[in-house]
Short mmCIF file of N, CA, C and O in Angstrom, two decimals:
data_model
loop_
_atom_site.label_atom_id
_atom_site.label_comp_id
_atom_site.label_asym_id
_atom_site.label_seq_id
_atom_site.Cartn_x
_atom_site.Cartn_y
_atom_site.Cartn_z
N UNK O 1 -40.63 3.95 -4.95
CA UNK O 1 -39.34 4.63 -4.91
C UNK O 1 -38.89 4.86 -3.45
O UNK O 1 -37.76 4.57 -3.05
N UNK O 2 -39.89 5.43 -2.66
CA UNK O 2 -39.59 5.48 -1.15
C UNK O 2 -38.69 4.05 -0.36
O UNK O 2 -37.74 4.14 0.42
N UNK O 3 -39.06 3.33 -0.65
CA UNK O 3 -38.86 1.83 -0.27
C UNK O 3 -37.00 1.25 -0.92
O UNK O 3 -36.06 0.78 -0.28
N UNK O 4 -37.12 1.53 -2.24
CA UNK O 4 -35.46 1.75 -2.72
C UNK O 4 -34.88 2.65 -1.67
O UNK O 4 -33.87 2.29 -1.07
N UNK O 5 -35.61 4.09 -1.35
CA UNK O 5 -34.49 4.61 -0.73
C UNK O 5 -33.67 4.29 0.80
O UNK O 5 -32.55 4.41 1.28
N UNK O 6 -35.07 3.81 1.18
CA UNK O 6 -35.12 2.99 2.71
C UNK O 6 -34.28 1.98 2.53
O UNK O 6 -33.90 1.79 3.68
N UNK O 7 -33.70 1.15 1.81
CA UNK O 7 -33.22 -0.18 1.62
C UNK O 7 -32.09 0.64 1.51
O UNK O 7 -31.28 0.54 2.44
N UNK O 8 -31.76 1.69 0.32
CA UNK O 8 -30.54 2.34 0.63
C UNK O 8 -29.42 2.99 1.60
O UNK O 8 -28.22 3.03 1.87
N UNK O 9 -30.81 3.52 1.95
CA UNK O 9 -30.27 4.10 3.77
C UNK O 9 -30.23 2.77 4.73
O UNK O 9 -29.05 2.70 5.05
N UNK O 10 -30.70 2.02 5.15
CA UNK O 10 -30.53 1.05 5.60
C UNK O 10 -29.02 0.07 5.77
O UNK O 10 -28.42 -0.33 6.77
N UNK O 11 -28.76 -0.07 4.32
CA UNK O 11 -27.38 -0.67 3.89
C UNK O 11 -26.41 0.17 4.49
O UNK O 11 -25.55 -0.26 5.26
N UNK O 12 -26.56 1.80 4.05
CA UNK O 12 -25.76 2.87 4.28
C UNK O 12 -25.29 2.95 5.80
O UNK O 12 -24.29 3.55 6.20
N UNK O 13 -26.13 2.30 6.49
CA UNK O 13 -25.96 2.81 7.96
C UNK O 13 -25.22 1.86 8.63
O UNK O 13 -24.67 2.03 9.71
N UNK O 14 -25.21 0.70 7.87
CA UNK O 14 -24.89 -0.68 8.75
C UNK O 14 -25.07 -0.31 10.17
O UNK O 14 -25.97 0.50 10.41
N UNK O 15 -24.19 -0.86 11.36
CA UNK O 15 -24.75 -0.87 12.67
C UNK O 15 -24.87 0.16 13.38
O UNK O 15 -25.13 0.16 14.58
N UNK O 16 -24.66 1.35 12.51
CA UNK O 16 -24.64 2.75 12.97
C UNK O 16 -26.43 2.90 13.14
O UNK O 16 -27.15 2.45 12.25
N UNK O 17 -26.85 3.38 14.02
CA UNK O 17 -28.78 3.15 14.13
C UNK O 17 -29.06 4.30 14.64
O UNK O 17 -30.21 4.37 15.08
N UNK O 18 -28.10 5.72 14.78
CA UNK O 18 -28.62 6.93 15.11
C UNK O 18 -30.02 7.01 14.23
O UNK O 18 -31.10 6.89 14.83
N UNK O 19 -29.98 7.24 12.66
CA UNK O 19 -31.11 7.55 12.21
C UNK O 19 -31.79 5.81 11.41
O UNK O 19 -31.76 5.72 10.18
N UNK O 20 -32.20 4.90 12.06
CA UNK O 20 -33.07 3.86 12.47
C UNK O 20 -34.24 4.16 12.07
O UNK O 20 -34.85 3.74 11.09
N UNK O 21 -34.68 5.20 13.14
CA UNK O 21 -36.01 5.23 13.53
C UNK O 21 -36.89 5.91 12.78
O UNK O 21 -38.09 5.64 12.78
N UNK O 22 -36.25 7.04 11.93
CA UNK O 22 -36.71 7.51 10.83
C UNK O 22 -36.81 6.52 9.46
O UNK O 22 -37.78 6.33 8.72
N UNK O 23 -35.64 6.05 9.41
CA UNK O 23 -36.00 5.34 8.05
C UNK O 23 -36.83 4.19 7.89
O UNK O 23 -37.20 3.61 6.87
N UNK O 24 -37.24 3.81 10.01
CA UNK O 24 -37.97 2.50 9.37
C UNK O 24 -39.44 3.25 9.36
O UNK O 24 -40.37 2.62 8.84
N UNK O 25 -39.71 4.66 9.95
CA UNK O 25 -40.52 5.60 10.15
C UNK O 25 -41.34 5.20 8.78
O UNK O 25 -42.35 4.54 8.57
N UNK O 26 -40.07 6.20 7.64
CA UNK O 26 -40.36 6.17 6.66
C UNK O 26 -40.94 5.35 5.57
O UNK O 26 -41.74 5.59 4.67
N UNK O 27 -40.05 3.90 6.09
CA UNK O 27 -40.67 2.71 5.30
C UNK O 27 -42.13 1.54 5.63
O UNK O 27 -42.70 0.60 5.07
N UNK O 28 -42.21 2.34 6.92
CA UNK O 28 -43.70 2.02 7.44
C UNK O 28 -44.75 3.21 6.62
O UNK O 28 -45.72 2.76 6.02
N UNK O 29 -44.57 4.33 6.61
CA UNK O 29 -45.35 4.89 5.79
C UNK O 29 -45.60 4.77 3.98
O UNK O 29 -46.73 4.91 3.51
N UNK O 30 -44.64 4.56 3.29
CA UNK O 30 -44.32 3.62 2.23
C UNK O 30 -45.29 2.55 2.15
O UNK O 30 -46.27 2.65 1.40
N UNK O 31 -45.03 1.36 3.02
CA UNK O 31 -46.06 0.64 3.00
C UNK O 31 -47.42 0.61 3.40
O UNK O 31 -48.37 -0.09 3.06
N UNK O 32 -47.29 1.42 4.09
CA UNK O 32 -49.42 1.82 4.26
C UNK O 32 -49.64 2.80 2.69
O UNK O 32 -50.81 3.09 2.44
N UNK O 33 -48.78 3.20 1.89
CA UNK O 33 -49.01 3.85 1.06
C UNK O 33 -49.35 2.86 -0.44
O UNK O 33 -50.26 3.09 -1.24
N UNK O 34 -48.62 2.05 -0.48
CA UNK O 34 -48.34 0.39 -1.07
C UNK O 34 -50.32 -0.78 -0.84
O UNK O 34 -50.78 -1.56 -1.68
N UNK O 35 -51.05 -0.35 0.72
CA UNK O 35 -51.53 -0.66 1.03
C UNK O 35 -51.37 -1.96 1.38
O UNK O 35 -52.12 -2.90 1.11
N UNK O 36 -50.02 -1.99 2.17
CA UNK O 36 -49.56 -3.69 3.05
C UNK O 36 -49.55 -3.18 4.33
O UNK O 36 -48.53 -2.65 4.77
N UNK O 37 -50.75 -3.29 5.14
CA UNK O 37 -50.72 -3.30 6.61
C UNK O 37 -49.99 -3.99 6.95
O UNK O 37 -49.33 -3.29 7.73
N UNK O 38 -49.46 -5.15 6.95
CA UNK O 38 -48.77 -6.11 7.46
C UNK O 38 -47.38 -5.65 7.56
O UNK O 38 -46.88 -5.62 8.68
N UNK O 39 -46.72 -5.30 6.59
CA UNK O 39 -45.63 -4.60 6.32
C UNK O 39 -45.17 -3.35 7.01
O UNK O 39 -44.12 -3.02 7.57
N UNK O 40 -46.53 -2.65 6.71
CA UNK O 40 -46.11 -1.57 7.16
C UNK O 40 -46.17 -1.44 8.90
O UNK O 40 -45.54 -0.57 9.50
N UNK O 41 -46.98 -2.39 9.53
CA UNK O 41 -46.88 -2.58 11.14
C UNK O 41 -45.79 -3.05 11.66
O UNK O 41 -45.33 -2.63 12.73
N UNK O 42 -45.24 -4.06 10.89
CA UNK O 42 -43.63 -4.47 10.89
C UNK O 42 -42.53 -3.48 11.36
O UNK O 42 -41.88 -3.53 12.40
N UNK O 43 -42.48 -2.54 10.33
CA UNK O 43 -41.71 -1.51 10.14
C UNK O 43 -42.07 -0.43 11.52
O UNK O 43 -41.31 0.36 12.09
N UNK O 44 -43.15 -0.66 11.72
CA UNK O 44 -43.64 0.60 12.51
C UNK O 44 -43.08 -0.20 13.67
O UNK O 44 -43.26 0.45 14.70
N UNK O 45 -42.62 -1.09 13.85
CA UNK O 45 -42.97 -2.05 15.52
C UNK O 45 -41.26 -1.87 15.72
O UNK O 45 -40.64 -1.58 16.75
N UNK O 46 -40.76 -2.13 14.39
CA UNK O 46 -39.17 -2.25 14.38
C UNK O 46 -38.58 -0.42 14.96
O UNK O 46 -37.81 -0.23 15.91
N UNK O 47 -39.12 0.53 14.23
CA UNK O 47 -39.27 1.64 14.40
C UNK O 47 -39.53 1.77 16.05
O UNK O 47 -38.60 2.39 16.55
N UNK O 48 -40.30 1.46 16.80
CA UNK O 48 -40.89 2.02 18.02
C UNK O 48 -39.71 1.35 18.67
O UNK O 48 -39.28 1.98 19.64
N UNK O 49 -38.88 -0.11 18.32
CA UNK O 49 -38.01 -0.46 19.42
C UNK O 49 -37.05 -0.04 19.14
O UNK O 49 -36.27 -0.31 20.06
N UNK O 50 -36.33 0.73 18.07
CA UNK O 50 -35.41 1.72 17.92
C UNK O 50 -35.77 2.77 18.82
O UNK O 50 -34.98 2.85 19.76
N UNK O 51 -36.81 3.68 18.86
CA UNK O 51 -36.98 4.58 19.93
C UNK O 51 -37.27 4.48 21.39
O UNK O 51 -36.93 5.29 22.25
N UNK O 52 -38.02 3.27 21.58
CA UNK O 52 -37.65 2.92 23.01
C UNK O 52 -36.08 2.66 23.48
O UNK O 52 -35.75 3.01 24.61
N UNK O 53 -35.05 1.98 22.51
CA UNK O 53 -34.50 1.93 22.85
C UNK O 53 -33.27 2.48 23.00
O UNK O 53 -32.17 2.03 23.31
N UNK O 54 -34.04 4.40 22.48
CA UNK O 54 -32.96 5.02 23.07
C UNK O 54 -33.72 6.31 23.99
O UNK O 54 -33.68 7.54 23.95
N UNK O 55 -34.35 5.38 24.77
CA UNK O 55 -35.13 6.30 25.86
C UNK O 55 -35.86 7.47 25.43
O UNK O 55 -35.85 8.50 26.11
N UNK O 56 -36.54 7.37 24.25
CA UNK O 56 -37.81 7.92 23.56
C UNK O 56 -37.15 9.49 23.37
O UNK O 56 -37.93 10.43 23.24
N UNK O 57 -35.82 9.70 23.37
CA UNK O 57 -34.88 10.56 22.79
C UNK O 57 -34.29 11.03 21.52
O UNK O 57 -33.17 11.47 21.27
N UNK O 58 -35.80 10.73 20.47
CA UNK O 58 -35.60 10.73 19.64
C UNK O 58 -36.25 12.33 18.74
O UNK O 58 -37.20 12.79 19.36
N UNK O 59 -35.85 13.22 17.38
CA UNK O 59 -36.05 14.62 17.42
C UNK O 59 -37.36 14.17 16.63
O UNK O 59 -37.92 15.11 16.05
N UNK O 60 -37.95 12.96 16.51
CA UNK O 60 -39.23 13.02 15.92
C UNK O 60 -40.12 12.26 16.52
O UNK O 60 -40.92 11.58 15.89
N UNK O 61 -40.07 12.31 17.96
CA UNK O 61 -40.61 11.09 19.02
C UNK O 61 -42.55 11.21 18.49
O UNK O 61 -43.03 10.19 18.00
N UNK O 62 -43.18 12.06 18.59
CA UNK O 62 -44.37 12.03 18.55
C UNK O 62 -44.60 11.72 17.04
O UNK O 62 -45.33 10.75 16.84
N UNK O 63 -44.18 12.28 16.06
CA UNK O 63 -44.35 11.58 14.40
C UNK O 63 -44.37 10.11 14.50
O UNK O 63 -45.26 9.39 14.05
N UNK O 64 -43.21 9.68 15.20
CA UNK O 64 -43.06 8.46 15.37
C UNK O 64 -44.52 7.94 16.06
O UNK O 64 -45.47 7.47 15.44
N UNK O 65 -44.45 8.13 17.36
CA UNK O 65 -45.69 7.19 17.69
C UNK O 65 -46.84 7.32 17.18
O UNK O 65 -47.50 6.30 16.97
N UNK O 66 -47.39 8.63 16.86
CA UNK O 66 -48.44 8.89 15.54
C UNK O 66 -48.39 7.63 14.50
O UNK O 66 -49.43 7.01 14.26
N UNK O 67 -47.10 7.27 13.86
CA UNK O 67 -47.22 6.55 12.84
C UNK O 67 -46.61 5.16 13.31
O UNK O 67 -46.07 4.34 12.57
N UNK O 68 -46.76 5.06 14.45
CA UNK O 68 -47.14 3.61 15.24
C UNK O 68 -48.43 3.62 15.46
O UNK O 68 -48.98 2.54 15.25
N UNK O 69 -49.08 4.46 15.82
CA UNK O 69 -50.54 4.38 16.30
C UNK O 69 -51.12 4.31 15.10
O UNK O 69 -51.95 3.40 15.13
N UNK O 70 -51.08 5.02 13.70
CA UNK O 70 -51.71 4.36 12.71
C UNK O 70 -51.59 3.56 11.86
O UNK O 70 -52.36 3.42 10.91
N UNK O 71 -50.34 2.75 12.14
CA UNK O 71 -50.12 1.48 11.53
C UNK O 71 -50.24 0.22 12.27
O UNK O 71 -50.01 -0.97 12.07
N UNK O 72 -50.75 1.04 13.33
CA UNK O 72 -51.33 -0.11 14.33
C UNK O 72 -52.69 -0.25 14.40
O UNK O 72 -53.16 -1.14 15.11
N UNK O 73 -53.48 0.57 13.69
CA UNK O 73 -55.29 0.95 13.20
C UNK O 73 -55.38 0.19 12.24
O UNK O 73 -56.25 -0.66 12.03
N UNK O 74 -54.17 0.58 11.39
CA UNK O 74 -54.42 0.30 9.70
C UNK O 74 -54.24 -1.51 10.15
O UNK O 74 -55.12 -2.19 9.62
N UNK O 75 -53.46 -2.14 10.84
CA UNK O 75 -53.07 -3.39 10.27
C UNK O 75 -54.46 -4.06 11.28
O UNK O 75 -54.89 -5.19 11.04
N UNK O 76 -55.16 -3.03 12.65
CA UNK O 76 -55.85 -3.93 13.36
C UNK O 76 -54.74 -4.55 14.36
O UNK O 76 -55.06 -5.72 14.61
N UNK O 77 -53.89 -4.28 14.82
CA UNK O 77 -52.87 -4.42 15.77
C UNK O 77 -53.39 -3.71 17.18
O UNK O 77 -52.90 -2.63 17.49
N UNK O 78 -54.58 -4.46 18.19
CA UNK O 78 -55.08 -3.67 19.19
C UNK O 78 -53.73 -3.94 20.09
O UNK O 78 -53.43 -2.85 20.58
N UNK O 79 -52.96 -4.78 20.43
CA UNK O 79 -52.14 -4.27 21.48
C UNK O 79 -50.77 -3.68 21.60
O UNK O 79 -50.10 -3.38 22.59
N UNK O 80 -50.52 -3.57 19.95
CA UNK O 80 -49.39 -2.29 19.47
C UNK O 80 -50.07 -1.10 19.86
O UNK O 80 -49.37 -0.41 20.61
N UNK O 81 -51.11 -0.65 19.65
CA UNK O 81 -52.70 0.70 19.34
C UNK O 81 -52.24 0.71 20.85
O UNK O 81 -51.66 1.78 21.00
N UNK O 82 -52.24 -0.08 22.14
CA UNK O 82 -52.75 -0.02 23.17
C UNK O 82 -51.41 0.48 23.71
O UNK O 82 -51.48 1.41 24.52
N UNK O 83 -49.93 -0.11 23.32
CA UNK O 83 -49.16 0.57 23.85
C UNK O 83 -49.09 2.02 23.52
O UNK O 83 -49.13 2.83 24.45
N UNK O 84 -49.03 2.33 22.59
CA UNK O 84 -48.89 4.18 21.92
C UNK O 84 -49.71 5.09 22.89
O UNK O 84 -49.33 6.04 23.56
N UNK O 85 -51.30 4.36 22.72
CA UNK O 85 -52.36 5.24 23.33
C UNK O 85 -52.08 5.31 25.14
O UNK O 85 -52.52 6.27 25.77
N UNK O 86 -51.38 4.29 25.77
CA UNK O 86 -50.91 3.87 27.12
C UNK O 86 -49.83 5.22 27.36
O UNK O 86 -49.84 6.11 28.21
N UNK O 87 -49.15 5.02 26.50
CA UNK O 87 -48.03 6.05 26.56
C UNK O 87 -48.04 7.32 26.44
O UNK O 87 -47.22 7.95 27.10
N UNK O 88 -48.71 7.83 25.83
CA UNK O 88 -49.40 9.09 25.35
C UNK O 88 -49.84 9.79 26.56
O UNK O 88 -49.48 10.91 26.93
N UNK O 89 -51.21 8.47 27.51
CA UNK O 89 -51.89 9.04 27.93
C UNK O 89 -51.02 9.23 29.32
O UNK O 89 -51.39 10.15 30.04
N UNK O 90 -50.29 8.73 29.59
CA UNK O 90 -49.01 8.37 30.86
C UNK O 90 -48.33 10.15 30.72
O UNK O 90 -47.83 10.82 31.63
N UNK O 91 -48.57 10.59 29.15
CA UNK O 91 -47.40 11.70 29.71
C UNK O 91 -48.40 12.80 29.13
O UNK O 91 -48.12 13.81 28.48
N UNK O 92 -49.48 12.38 29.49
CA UNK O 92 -50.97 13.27 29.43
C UNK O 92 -51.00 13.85 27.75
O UNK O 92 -51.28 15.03 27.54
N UNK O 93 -50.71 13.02 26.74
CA UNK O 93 -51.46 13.19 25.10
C UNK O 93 -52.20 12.66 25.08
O UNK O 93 -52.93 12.42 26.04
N UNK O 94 -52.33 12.18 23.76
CA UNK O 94 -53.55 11.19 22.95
C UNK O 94 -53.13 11.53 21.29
O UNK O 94 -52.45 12.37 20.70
N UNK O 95 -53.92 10.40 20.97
CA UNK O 95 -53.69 9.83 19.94
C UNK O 95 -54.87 10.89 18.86
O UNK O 95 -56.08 10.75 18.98
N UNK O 96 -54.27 11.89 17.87
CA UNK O 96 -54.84 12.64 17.60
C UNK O 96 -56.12 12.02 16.81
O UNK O 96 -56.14 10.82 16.54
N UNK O 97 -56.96 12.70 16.53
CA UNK O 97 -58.25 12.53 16.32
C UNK O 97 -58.19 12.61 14.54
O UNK O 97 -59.07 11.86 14.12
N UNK O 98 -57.61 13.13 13.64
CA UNK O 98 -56.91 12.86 12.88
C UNK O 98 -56.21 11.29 12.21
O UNK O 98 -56.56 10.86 11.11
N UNK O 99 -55.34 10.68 12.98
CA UNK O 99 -54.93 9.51 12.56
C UNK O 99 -56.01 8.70 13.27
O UNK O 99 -55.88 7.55 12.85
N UNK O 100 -56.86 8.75 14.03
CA UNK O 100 -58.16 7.88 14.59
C UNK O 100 -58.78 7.82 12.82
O UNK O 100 -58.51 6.94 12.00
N UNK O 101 -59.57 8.94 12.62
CA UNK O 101 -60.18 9.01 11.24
C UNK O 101 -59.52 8.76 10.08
O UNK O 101 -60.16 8.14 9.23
N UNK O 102 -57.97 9.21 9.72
CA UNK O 102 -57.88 8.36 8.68
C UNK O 102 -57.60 7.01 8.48
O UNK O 102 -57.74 6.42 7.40
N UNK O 103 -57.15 6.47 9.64
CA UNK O 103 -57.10 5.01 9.83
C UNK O 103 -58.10 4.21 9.13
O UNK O 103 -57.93 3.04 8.78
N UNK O 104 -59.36 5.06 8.92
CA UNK O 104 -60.30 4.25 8.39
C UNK O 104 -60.98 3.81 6.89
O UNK O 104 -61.90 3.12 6.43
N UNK O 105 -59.72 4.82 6.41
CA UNK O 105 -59.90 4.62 4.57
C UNK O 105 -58.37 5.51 4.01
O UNK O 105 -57.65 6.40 4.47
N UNK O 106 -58.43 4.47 2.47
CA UNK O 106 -57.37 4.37 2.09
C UNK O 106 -56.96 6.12 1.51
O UNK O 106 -55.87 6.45 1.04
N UNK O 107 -57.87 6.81 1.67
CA UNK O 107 -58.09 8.16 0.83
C UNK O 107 -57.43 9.25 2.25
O UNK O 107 -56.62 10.16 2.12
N UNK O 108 -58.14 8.74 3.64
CA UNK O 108 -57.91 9.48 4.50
C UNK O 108 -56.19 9.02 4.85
O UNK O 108 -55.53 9.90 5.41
N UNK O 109 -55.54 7.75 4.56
CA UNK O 109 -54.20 7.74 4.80
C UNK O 109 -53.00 7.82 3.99
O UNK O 109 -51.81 7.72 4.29
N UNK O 110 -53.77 8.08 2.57
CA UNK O 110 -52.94 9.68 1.81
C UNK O 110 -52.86 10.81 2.06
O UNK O 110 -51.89 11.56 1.93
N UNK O 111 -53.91 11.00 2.45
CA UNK O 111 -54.15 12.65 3.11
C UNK O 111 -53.17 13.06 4.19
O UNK O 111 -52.51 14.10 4.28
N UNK O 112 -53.24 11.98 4.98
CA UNK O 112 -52.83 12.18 6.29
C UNK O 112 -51.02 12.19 5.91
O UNK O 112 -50.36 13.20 6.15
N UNK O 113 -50.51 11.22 5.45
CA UNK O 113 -48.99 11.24 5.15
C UNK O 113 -48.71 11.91 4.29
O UNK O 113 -47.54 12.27 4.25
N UNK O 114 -49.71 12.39 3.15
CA UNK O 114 -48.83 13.65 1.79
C UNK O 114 -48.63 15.33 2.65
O UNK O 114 -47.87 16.27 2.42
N UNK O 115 -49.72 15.10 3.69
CA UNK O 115 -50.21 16.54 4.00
C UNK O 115 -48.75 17.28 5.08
O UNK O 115 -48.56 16.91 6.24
N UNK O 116 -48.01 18.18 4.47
CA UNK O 116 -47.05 19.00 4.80
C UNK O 116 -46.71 19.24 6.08
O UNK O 116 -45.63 19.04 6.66
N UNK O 117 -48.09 19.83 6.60
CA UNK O 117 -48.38 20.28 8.21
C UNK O 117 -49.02 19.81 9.04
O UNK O 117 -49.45 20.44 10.01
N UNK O 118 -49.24 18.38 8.77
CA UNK O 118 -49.89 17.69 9.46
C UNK O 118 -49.20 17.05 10.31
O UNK O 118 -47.97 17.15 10.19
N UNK O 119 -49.71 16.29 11.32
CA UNK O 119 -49.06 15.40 12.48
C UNK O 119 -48.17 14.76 12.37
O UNK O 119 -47.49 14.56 13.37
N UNK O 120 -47.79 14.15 11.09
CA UNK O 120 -46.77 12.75 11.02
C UNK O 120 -45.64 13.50 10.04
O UNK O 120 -44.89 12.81 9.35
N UNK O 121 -45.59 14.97 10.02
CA UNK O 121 -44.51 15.71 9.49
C UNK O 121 -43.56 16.09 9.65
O UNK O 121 -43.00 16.74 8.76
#
């Protein structure tokens, strides 16, 4: 259902791309939920050049790269992984310890995207 709505919003926006970065946010998490790494790194990659390319001025910048950085675990994407963690560490973060661990099973990356107050919220 997530994925209808993304396609909806998508259409809805035509070349208008203020909110882009959320919906491809959204439809990258969708698909790690689906369990299509492939897909869902897609989305996440399309997502990150929407926010680069509006000078990382975006009101969900760290959700975002969170859920670049774990759709860049999940698909095995080391030099997507390498930009996020590059960037992070450039403006002195890191890549929480959290999406490190659930990256590594399909149980920990339900957890991680259903959970309310968690990082990618």
């Amino acid at each position: 259902k997530m994925l209808e709505i993304v396609k909806k919003g998508l259409e809805a926006q035509g070349n208008y791309n203020y909110a882009a970065s959320d919906l491809y946010r959204t439809q990258a998490l969708a698909y790690l939920l689906k369990g299509d790494s492939d897909k869902a790194i897609e989305s996440a990659k399309t997502m990150y050049a929407a926010v680069s390319a509006s000078n990382y001025s975006v009101t969900n910048l760290f959700e975002s790269l969170y859920t670049y950085a774990l759709c860049a675990l999940v698909a095995d994407d080391t030099e997507a992984y390498k930009t996020v963690k590059e960037l992070l560490k450039y403006n002195k973060y890191e890549v929480p310890e959290e999406i490190i661990k659930a990256a590594k099973s399909e149980k920990g990356i339900v957890n991680l995207i259903t959970d309310p107050e968690g990082v990618l919220s």
